[in-house]
Amino acid sequence: MAEKLNSFRSGPDERGHFGIFGGRFVAETLMPLILDLEKHYEAAKQDPSFKAELDNLLTHYVGRPSPLYYAERLTDHLRQKAAASGASGGAKIYFKREELNHTGAHKINNVLGQILLARRMGKTRIIAETGAGQHGVATATACARFGLECIVYMGSVDVERQKPNVFRMNMLGAKVVPVQSGAKTLKDAMNEALRDWVTNVGNTFYCIGTAAGPHPYPAMVRDFQCVIGEETRRQMVEAEGRLPDSLFACIGGGSNAIGLFHPFLDEPSVEIYGVEAAGYGLDKKHAASLAGGRPGVLHGNRTYLLMDADGQIEEGHSISAGLDYPGIGPEHAWLKETGRVTYLSATDAEALAAFQLCAKLEGIIPALEPAHALAKVAEIAPQEPQDHLLVVNISGRGDKDIFTVADHLGGM
Ligand SMILES: *Cc1c(COP(=O)(O)O)cnc(C)c1O
């Protein structure tokens, strides 16, 4: 087992495979672009000046390190809940506060890495896909910062649903292109961005928003997000003198989760939980690709996907627009199959309850995405002993979600 554990951080192989997942299933015309990107990324990784420039931005532009915060009232609340059922447990809960980053979520960590790489490659035109608009806003932000042209593909349904983020992107100087194909949501926006990339080979860089897509994107996005887990490790040792006992994060494509998890994968004492969106329930409409999907190929990689009996991609549903991608990053598919990470799911209703609990007890309005992780924390923390150190990634802030929540609660 120990030998096997040592391999958890070593993936992917040179062709981008995590076990049977990942790879690069792309049109021949795209292959040279992907190989060129990989070559430049490998070189950048070895270059101390690249890391220095990124670190400098993460410190002074993003506001890193993000705090590791002891959520005392939530901890006490769940301990009382345990006591009420005759148990003496209740883990000590820490929040990794990615919601305090510039632009309000973890996405900026990855975007800045990719934009610095684009500059290194001499690319002047940046394209991105977005669903809820959070990755689009982060990309538009970084492009404004560096004076780069920015085009964001967004399903026309999402353009309607996510107006404030469309305005934000426009204000930052980006061009938002509504996508009319397919279901007119994230999956279709990603297809359109891939199409743009092949037709504008010379000057264009495709900035992907999660740990998915063809190799090297899943590994590259993970590497840029690993700052979350690396900081957590340092901060927990500082606060408690040891590693955490468990980690929790929500999963859309899986970037905030893999960023927290990866630095701990080879620590067998650390339990790791990823939380998918169970929407109305796993037997109804949901976005839990691991719990309710099966392996297939989408957007250049093999992974778990929501598909109908004919293999057609199905639309995911979640109350949280950032979690309704019908796939998941290939590394998570592999971590599920190896059993290293436990994947759970939380329904819309559970996420809503956890959202309110966090706001009222901690004075922190989380995004609906991490509210899914919080829902499972509320369930599992009372079962753990009081000296159990638990970390949950608060991947983003909830300002964008207050109207959705108000609609569901029928208030305001
Ligand atoms: C986009 C988003 C997610 C989901 O994306 P991952 O790649 O799975 O991290 C989660 N939380 C927030 C706040 C987001 O904006």
Short mmCIF file of C-alpha atoms and ligand atoms in Angstrom, two decimals:
data_model
loop_
_atom_site.label_atom_id
_atom_site.label_comp_id
_atom_site.label_asym_id
_atom_site.label_seq_id
_atom_site.Cartn_x
_atom_site.Cartn_y
_atom_site.Cartn_z
CA MET A 1 0.00 0.00 0.00
CA ALA A 2 2.79 2.43 0.94
CA GLU A 3 4.40 1.85 -2.44
CA LYS A 4 1.12 2.52 -4.17
CA LEU A 5 0.57 5.68 -2.12
CA ASN A 6 3.91 7.08 -3.26
CA SER A 7 2.65 7.11 -6.80
CA PHE A 8 -0.39 9.30 -6.19
CA ARG A 9 1.48 12.54 -6.87
CA SER A 10 3.50 11.30 -9.82
CA GLY A 11 0.80 11.39 -12.53
CA PRO A 12 0.10 11.85 -15.31
CA ASP A 13 2.42 9.81 -17.55
CA GLU A 14 4.11 11.46 -20.55
CA ARG A 15 0.98 11.03 -22.67
CA GLY A 16 -1.18 12.62 -20.03
CA HIS A 17 -2.79 9.48 -18.64
CA PHE A 18 -3.96 9.04 -15.07
CA GLY A 19 -4.52 5.28 -15.23
CA ILE A 20 -7.07 4.84 -18.04
CA PHE A 21 -8.23 8.47 -17.74
CA GLY A 22 -6.98 11.70 -19.30
CA GLY A 23 -4.93 11.69 -22.52
CA ARG A 24 -5.47 13.95 -25.50
CA PHE A 25 -8.29 13.02 -27.82
CA VAL A 26 -8.14 15.99 -30.17
CA ALA A 27 -8.38 16.75 -33.87
CA GLU A 28 -5.09 16.41 -35.73
CA THR A 29 -5.10 20.14 -36.40
CA LEU A 30 -5.07 20.84 -32.67
CA MET A 31 -2.21 18.49 -31.86
CA PRO A 32 0.69 20.83 -32.80
CA LEU A 33 -0.82 23.56 -30.59
CA ILE A 34 -1.12 21.25 -27.64
CA LEU A 35 2.41 19.92 -28.05
CA ASP A 36 3.74 23.48 -28.31
CA LEU A 37 1.87 24.47 -25.15
CA GLU A 38 3.23 21.44 -23.33
CA LYS A 39 6.81 22.21 -24.38
CA HIS A 40 6.54 25.81 -23.17
CA TYR A 41 4.88 24.80 -19.91
CA GLU A 42 7.62 22.26 -19.17
CA ALA A 43 10.24 24.95 -19.77
CA ALA A 44 8.40 27.52 -17.65
CA LYS A 45 8.18 25.06 -14.75
CA GLN A 46 11.97 24.80 -14.70
CA ASP A 47 12.48 28.56 -14.90
CA PRO A 48 12.85 30.28 -11.50
CA SER A 49 11.94 33.65 -13.04
CA PHE A 50 8.53 32.29 -14.10
CA LYS A 51 7.77 31.13 -10.56
CA ALA A 52 9.08 34.41 -9.12
CA GLU A 53 6.82 36.48 -11.38
CA LEU A 54 3.79 34.33 -10.56
CA ASP A 55 4.53 34.39 -6.82
CA ASN A 56 4.86 38.16 -6.92
CA LEU A 57 1.44 38.51 -8.56
CA LEU A 58 -0.16 36.00 -6.19
CA THR A 59 1.11 38.05 -3.25
CA HIS A 60 0.45 41.61 -4.39
CA TYR A 61 -2.39 41.26 -6.90
CA VAL A 62 -4.38 38.30 -5.57
CA GLY A 63 -3.65 38.82 -1.87
CA ARG A 64 -2.11 35.44 -1.04
CA PRO A 65 -1.59 33.60 1.17
CA SER A 66 -5.29 33.22 1.88
CA PRO A 67 -5.93 32.67 5.61
CA LEU A 68 -6.52 29.30 7.23
CA TYR A 69 -9.29 30.27 9.63
CA TYR A 70 -10.57 28.34 12.66
CA ALA A 71 -14.36 28.29 12.29
CA GLU A 72 -15.05 28.24 16.01
CA ARG A 73 -18.79 28.79 16.05
CA LEU A 74 -19.47 26.20 13.35
CA THR A 75 -17.23 23.78 15.26
CA ASP A 76 -19.13 24.44 18.52
CA HIS A 77 -22.50 24.15 16.80
CA LEU A 78 -21.65 20.73 15.36
CA ARG A 79 -20.19 19.57 18.70
CA GLN A 80 -23.49 20.46 20.37
CA LYS A 81 -25.29 18.52 17.68
CA ALA A 82 -23.07 15.50 18.41
CA ALA A 83 -23.66 15.88 22.16
CA ALA A 84 -27.42 16.03 21.64
CA SER A 85 -27.28 12.57 20.09
CA GLY A 86 -25.16 11.27 22.96
CA ALA A 87 -21.79 11.44 21.19
CA SER A 88 -18.69 13.29 22.41
CA GLY A 89 -17.29 14.10 18.97
CA GLY A 90 -17.05 17.11 16.70
CA ALA A 91 -13.99 17.83 14.57
CA LYS A 92 -12.14 21.14 14.78
CA ILE A 93 -13.06 22.88 11.52
CA TYR A 94 -10.78 25.19 9.56
CA PHE A 95 -11.73 27.19 6.45
CA LYS A 96 -9.17 27.70 3.68
CA ARG A 97 -10.35 31.12 2.62
CA GLU A 98 -10.02 31.24 -1.18
CA GLU A 99 -13.08 33.51 -1.24
CA LEU A 100 -10.83 36.36 -0.11
CA ASN A 101 -8.77 36.27 -3.32
CA HIS A 102 -9.04 39.10 -5.84
CA THR A 103 -12.15 38.39 -8.00
CA GLY A 104 -13.61 36.33 -5.15
CA ALA A 105 -12.61 32.75 -5.89
CA HIS A 106 -9.73 30.34 -6.51
CA LYS A 107 -9.94 30.68 -10.30
CA ILE A 108 -7.52 33.61 -10.45
CA ASN A 109 -4.64 31.35 -9.25
CA ASN A 110 -4.87 29.28 -12.42
CA VAL A 111 -5.63 32.15 -14.77
CA LEU A 112 -2.55 34.14 -13.76
CA GLY A 113 -0.35 31.08 -14.32
CA GLN A 114 -1.77 30.54 -17.80
CA ILE A 115 -1.64 34.23 -18.75
CA LEU A 116 2.04 34.45 -17.76
CA LEU A 117 2.64 31.36 -19.90
CA ALA A 118 0.77 32.96 -22.82
CA ARG A 119 3.00 36.04 -22.55
CA ARG A 120 6.08 33.84 -22.51
CA MET A 121 4.84 32.17 -25.70
CA GLY A 122 4.31 35.57 -27.36
CA LYS A 123 0.52 35.10 -27.63
CA THR A 124 -1.53 38.28 -27.73
CA ARG A 125 -5.09 36.95 -28.00
CA ILE A 126 -6.61 35.02 -25.10
CA ILE A 127 -9.75 32.89 -25.41
CA ALA A 128 -11.67 31.22 -22.59
CA GLU A 129 -14.91 29.35 -21.96
CA THR A 130 -17.16 30.16 -19.06
CA GLY A 131 -20.36 28.78 -17.53
CA ALA A 132 -21.42 30.88 -14.57
CA GLY A 133 -18.98 33.54 -15.69
CA GLN A 134 -16.48 33.22 -12.83
CA HIS A 135 -13.65 31.91 -15.00
CA GLY A 136 -14.55 34.48 -17.66
CA VAL A 137 -14.28 37.28 -15.11
CA ALA A 138 -10.94 35.98 -13.80
CA THR A 139 -9.57 35.73 -17.35
CA ALA A 140 -10.88 39.18 -18.33
CA THR A 141 -9.25 40.55 -15.18
CA ALA A 142 -5.82 39.09 -15.95
CA CYS A 143 -6.08 40.20 -19.60
CA ALA A 144 -6.86 43.77 -18.50
CA ARG A 145 -3.88 43.64 -16.15
CA PHE A 146 -1.56 42.68 -19.02
CA GLY A 147 -3.21 44.52 -21.92
CA LEU A 148 -4.19 41.36 -23.80
CA GLU A 149 -7.18 40.88 -26.11
CA CYS A 150 -9.76 38.66 -24.39
CA ILE A 151 -12.61 36.69 -25.95
CA VAL A 152 -14.91 34.68 -23.69
CA TYR A 153 -17.24 32.01 -25.07
CA MET A 154 -20.40 31.62 -23.04
CA GLY A 155 -23.56 29.63 -23.80
CA SER A 156 -26.41 31.99 -24.66
CA VAL A 157 -28.53 30.46 -21.89
CA ASP A 158 -25.78 31.30 -19.40
CA VAL A 159 -25.43 34.83 -20.83
CA GLU A 160 -29.07 35.35 -19.87
CA ARG A 161 -28.75 33.65 -16.47
CA GLN A 162 -25.51 35.34 -15.42
CA LYS A 163 -25.98 38.96 -16.51
CA PRO A 164 -23.86 40.59 -13.76
CA ASN A 165 -20.79 38.60 -14.78
CA VAL A 166 -21.37 39.50 -18.44
CA PHE A 167 -21.37 43.19 -17.45
CA ARG A 168 -18.22 42.62 -15.40
CA MET A 169 -16.40 41.05 -18.32
CA ASN A 170 -17.48 43.88 -20.62
CA MET A 171 -16.23 46.45 -18.13
CA LEU A 172 -12.89 44.71 -17.99
CA GLY A 173 -12.60 45.08 -21.75
CA ALA A 174 -13.37 41.49 -22.74
CA LYS A 175 -15.63 40.46 -25.59
CA VAL A 176 -18.31 37.94 -24.59
CA VAL A 177 -19.46 35.70 -27.46
CA PRO A 178 -22.83 33.99 -26.85
CA VAL A 179 -22.78 30.38 -28.09
CA GLN A 180 -25.99 29.16 -29.74
CA SER A 181 -25.13 25.50 -30.36
CA GLY A 182 -26.23 22.45 -28.37
CA ALA A 183 -27.77 23.18 -24.99
CA LYS A 184 -26.17 26.68 -25.11
CA THR A 185 -24.27 26.17 -21.84
CA LEU A 186 -20.73 25.45 -20.64
CA LYS A 187 -20.07 22.27 -22.65
CA ASP A 188 -20.97 24.09 -25.87
CA ALA A 189 -18.88 27.13 -24.90
CA MET A 190 -15.88 24.85 -24.48
CA ASN A 191 -16.46 23.24 -27.89
CA GLU A 192 -16.61 26.69 -29.45
CA ALA A 193 -13.40 27.81 -27.76
CA LEU A 194 -11.60 24.70 -29.04
CA ARG A 195 -12.87 25.52 -32.54
CA ASP A 196 -11.62 29.10 -32.28
CA TRP A 197 -8.21 27.85 -31.15
CA VAL A 198 -7.70 25.67 -34.25
CA THR A 199 -8.70 28.49 -36.59
CA ASN A 200 -6.51 31.15 -34.94
CA VAL A 201 -3.36 29.14 -34.48
CA GLY A 202 -0.74 31.86 -34.61
CA ASN A 203 -1.58 34.41 -31.91
CA THR A 204 -4.14 32.67 -29.67
CA PHE A 205 -3.83 31.04 -26.25
CA TYR A 206 -6.71 28.98 -24.82
CA CYS A 207 -7.04 29.56 -21.07
CA ILE A 208 -9.07 26.62 -19.64
CA GLY A 209 -10.89 27.22 -16.35
CA THR A 210 -10.72 23.85 -14.62
CA ALA A 211 -8.54 20.75 -14.33
CA ALA A 212 -10.04 19.18 -17.47
CA GLY A 213 -9.43 19.22 -21.23
CA PRO A 214 -6.62 17.53 -23.17
CA HIS A 215 -3.18 16.96 -21.62
CA PRO A 216 -1.34 19.06 -20.39
CA TYR A 217 -4.27 21.17 -19.12
CA PRO A 218 -5.44 18.93 -16.24
CA ALA A 219 -1.93 18.70 -14.80
CA MET A 220 -1.07 22.34 -15.53
CA VAL A 221 -4.23 23.75 -13.95
CA ARG A 222 -3.67 21.46 -10.97
CA ASP A 223 -0.10 22.70 -10.58
CA PHE A 224 -1.27 26.33 -10.57
CA GLN A 225 -3.96 25.55 -7.98
CA CYS A 226 -1.61 23.56 -5.71
CA VAL A 227 -0.72 26.81 -3.98
CA ILE A 228 -3.96 26.19 -2.00
CA GLY A 229 -2.79 22.87 -0.55
CA GLU A 230 0.81 23.94 -0.09
CA GLU A 231 -0.25 26.96 1.96
CA THR A 232 -2.74 24.85 3.94
CA ARG A 233 0.00 22.41 4.84
CA ARG A 234 2.29 25.15 6.11
CA GLN A 235 -0.49 27.02 7.90
CA MET A 236 -1.86 23.94 9.66
CA VAL A 237 1.59 22.94 10.90
CA GLU A 238 1.98 26.50 12.19
CA ALA A 239 -1.45 26.51 13.89
CA GLU A 240 -1.59 22.97 15.27
CA GLY A 241 1.91 21.54 14.89
CA ARG A 242 0.78 18.77 12.56
CA LEU A 243 -1.02 17.88 9.34
CA PRO A 244 -4.82 18.01 9.07
CA ASP A 245 -6.75 14.74 9.44
CA SER A 246 -9.24 15.40 6.67
CA LEU A 247 -9.81 17.67 3.67
CA PHE A 248 -13.08 18.64 1.97
CA ALA A 249 -13.70 20.48 -1.31
CA CYS A 250 -16.52 20.82 -3.83
CA ILE A 251 -16.11 19.55 -7.38
CA GLY A 252 -17.23 21.09 -10.63
CA GLY A 253 -14.40 20.22 -13.00
CA GLY A 254 -12.26 19.67 -9.94
CA SER A 255 -9.64 22.44 -9.86
CA ASN A 256 -10.11 23.89 -6.36
CA ALA A 257 -10.34 20.34 -5.01
CA ILE A 258 -7.23 18.97 -6.69
CA GLY A 259 -5.33 22.14 -5.69
CA LEU A 260 -6.09 21.46 -2.03
CA PHE A 261 -5.74 17.67 -2.23
CA HIS A 262 -2.65 17.12 -4.33
CA PRO A 263 0.04 18.16 -1.83
CA PHE A 264 -1.52 15.67 0.66
CA LEU A 265 -2.15 12.69 -1.63
CA ASP A 266 0.93 10.83 -0.41
CA GLU A 267 0.10 11.38 3.27
CA PRO A 268 -1.85 8.22 4.14
CA SER A 269 -3.09 9.70 7.43
CA VAL A 270 -5.03 12.43 5.63
CA GLU A 271 -8.60 11.46 4.64
CA ILE A 272 -9.76 13.26 1.51
CA TYR A 273 -13.34 14.00 0.44
CA GLY A 274 -14.54 15.52 -2.83
CA VAL A 275 -18.16 16.67 -2.97
CA GLU A 276 -20.15 16.64 -6.22
CA ALA A 277 -23.48 18.36 -6.84
CA ALA A 278 -26.42 15.98 -6.45
CA GLY A 279 -28.89 18.63 -7.66
CA TYR A 280 -32.48 17.48 -7.07
CA GLY A 281 -31.12 14.04 -6.03
CA LEU A 282 -28.94 11.35 -7.65
CA ASP A 283 -32.06 9.62 -9.01
CA LYS A 284 -33.22 12.89 -10.60
CA LYS A 285 -31.39 15.73 -12.38
CA HIS A 286 -27.90 16.29 -10.93
CA ALA A 287 -24.29 17.07 -11.87
CA ALA A 288 -22.48 14.25 -10.06
CA SER A 289 -20.36 12.76 -12.87
CA LEU A 290 -18.57 10.25 -10.63
CA ALA A 291 -21.63 9.11 -8.68
CA GLY A 292 -24.01 9.01 -11.64
CA GLY A 293 -21.92 8.94 -14.82
CA ARG A 294 -19.65 6.53 -16.68
CA PRO A 295 -16.34 6.77 -18.54
CA GLY A 296 -16.33 8.37 -21.99
CA VAL A 297 -14.49 11.03 -23.98
CA LEU A 298 -15.30 14.76 -23.93
CA HIS A 299 -13.23 17.88 -24.51
CA GLY A 300 -10.06 15.96 -25.32
CA ASN A 301 -9.88 13.56 -22.39
CA ARG A 302 -11.31 10.33 -21.07
CA THR A 303 -13.16 10.72 -17.80
CA TYR A 304 -16.50 10.15 -16.08
CA LEU A 305 -19.35 11.86 -17.91
CA LEU A 306 -23.09 12.25 -17.58
CA MET A 307 -24.44 10.42 -20.63
CA ASP A 308 -27.72 8.95 -21.82
CA ALA A 309 -28.03 5.33 -23.00
CA ASP A 310 -26.78 6.33 -26.49
CA GLY A 311 -23.66 8.00 -25.13
CA GLN A 312 -24.98 11.53 -25.71
CA ILE A 313 -23.79 14.04 -23.12
CA GLU A 314 -26.55 15.03 -20.73
CA GLU A 315 -26.97 18.45 -19.19
CA GLY A 316 -26.01 18.58 -15.55
CA HIS A 317 -28.21 20.34 -13.02
CA SER A 318 -27.10 22.08 -9.86
CA ILE A 319 -28.37 25.09 -7.94
CA SER A 320 -24.80 26.27 -8.30
CA ALA A 321 -23.91 27.25 -11.86
CA GLY A 322 -20.22 26.57 -11.19
CA LEU A 323 -20.84 22.87 -10.55
CA ASP A 324 -23.07 21.84 -13.45
CA TYR A 325 -20.33 20.66 -15.84
CA PRO A 326 -21.32 17.18 -17.16
CA GLY A 327 -17.75 15.88 -16.72
CA ILE A 328 -14.94 15.96 -14.18
CA GLY A 329 -11.16 16.31 -14.42
CA PRO A 330 -9.49 12.97 -15.29
CA GLU A 331 -7.27 12.93 -12.19
CA HIS A 332 -10.38 12.77 -9.99
CA ALA A 333 -11.71 9.86 -12.06
CA TRP A 334 -8.44 8.08 -11.33
CA LEU A 335 -8.38 9.02 -7.63
CA LYS A 336 -11.89 7.63 -7.34
CA GLU A 337 -10.94 4.33 -8.97
CA THR A 338 -7.80 3.94 -6.85
CA GLY A 339 -9.85 4.69 -3.74
CA ARG A 340 -7.46 7.39 -2.51
CA VAL A 341 -10.18 10.04 -2.45
CA THR A 342 -13.76 9.46 -1.28
CA TYR A 343 -16.35 11.19 -3.45
CA LEU A 344 -19.65 12.23 -1.91
CA SER A 345 -22.47 14.39 -3.18
CA ALA A 346 -24.73 17.07 -1.73
CA THR A 347 -28.16 18.08 -3.02
CA ASP A 348 -29.33 21.63 -3.78
CA ALA A 349 -31.34 21.59 -0.54
CA GLU A 350 -28.37 20.43 1.56
CA ALA A 351 -26.15 23.12 0.02
CA LEU A 352 -28.75 25.81 0.73
CA ALA A 353 -28.96 24.77 4.37
CA ALA A 354 -25.16 24.79 4.73
CA PHE A 355 -24.97 28.19 3.00
CA GLN A 356 -27.28 29.66 5.65
CA LEU A 357 -25.52 27.92 8.52
CA CYS A 358 -22.13 29.31 7.44
CA ALA A 359 -23.46 32.84 6.91
CA LYS A 360 -25.21 32.96 10.28
CA LEU A 361 -22.57 31.25 12.41
CA GLU A 362 -19.38 32.59 10.86
CA GLY A 363 -20.33 35.86 9.16
CA ILE A 364 -19.01 34.45 5.91
CA ILE A 365 -21.34 34.17 2.92
CA PRO A 366 -19.88 31.29 0.92
CA ALA A 367 -20.52 30.66 -2.76
CA LEU A 368 -23.09 27.91 -3.39
CA GLU A 369 -20.29 25.71 -4.75
CA PRO A 370 -18.34 25.36 -1.48
CA ALA A 371 -21.69 25.22 0.38
CA HIS A 372 -21.88 21.67 -1.06
CA ALA A 373 -18.62 20.81 0.69
CA LEU A 374 -19.87 22.48 3.87
CA ALA A 375 -23.01 20.33 3.75
CA LYS A 376 -20.92 17.16 3.96
CA VAL A 377 -18.70 18.69 6.66
CA ALA A 378 -21.84 19.30 8.74
CA GLU A 379 -22.68 15.63 8.34
CA ILE A 380 -19.26 14.09 8.97
CA ALA A 381 -17.59 16.45 11.48
CA PRO A 382 -19.91 15.39 14.38
CA GLN A 383 -18.81 11.76 13.83
CA GLU A 384 -15.11 12.59 14.27
CA PRO A 385 -13.34 13.03 17.62
CA GLN A 386 -12.73 16.57 18.91
CA ASP A 387 -9.00 16.43 18.17
CA HIS A 388 -9.69 15.68 14.49
CA LEU A 389 -8.43 18.58 12.34
CA LEU A 390 -10.68 19.19 9.34
CA VAL A 391 -10.07 21.65 6.48
CA VAL A 392 -12.76 22.73 4.04
CA ASN A 393 -11.92 24.82 0.99
CA ILE A 394 -14.16 27.90 0.76
CA SER A 395 -13.50 28.21 -2.97
CA GLY A 396 -15.44 31.44 -3.50
CA ARG A 397 -17.64 34.07 -1.94
CA GLY A 398 -21.40 34.07 -2.24
CA ASP A 399 -22.20 37.62 -3.39
CA LYS A 400 -23.01 36.23 -6.85
CA ASP A 401 -25.50 33.77 -5.32
CA ILE A 402 -27.62 35.89 -3.00
CA PHE A 403 -30.47 36.25 -5.53
CA THR A 404 -30.55 32.53 -6.29
CA VAL A 405 -30.69 31.81 -2.58
CA ALA A 406 -33.36 34.45 -2.00
CA ASP A 407 -35.45 32.90 -4.80
CA HIS A 408 -35.26 29.49 -3.19
CA LEU A 409 -35.95 30.71 0.30
CA GLY A 410 -38.78 32.86 -0.96
CA GLY A 411 -37.63 35.84 1.07
CA MET A 412 -36.26 39.39 0.66
C1 LIG B 1 -15.92 27.57 -10.74
C2 LIG B 1 -16.07 27.35 -9.31
C3 LIG B 1 -16.04 26.06 -8.73
C4 LIG B 1 -15.97 24.81 -9.55
O1 LIG B 1 -14.79 24.65 -10.27
P1 LIG B 1 -13.66 23.64 -9.86
O2 LIG B 1 -12.77 23.59 -11.04
O3 LIG B 1 -14.29 22.32 -9.56
O4 LIG B 1 -12.98 24.18 -8.67
C5 LIG B 1 -16.11 25.95 -7.36
N1 LIG B 1 -16.23 27.03 -6.57
C6 LIG B 1 -16.26 28.27 -7.07
C7 LIG B 1 -16.39 29.42 -6.13
C8 LIG B 1 -16.19 28.48 -8.45
O5 LIG B 1 -16.24 29.73 -8.93
#
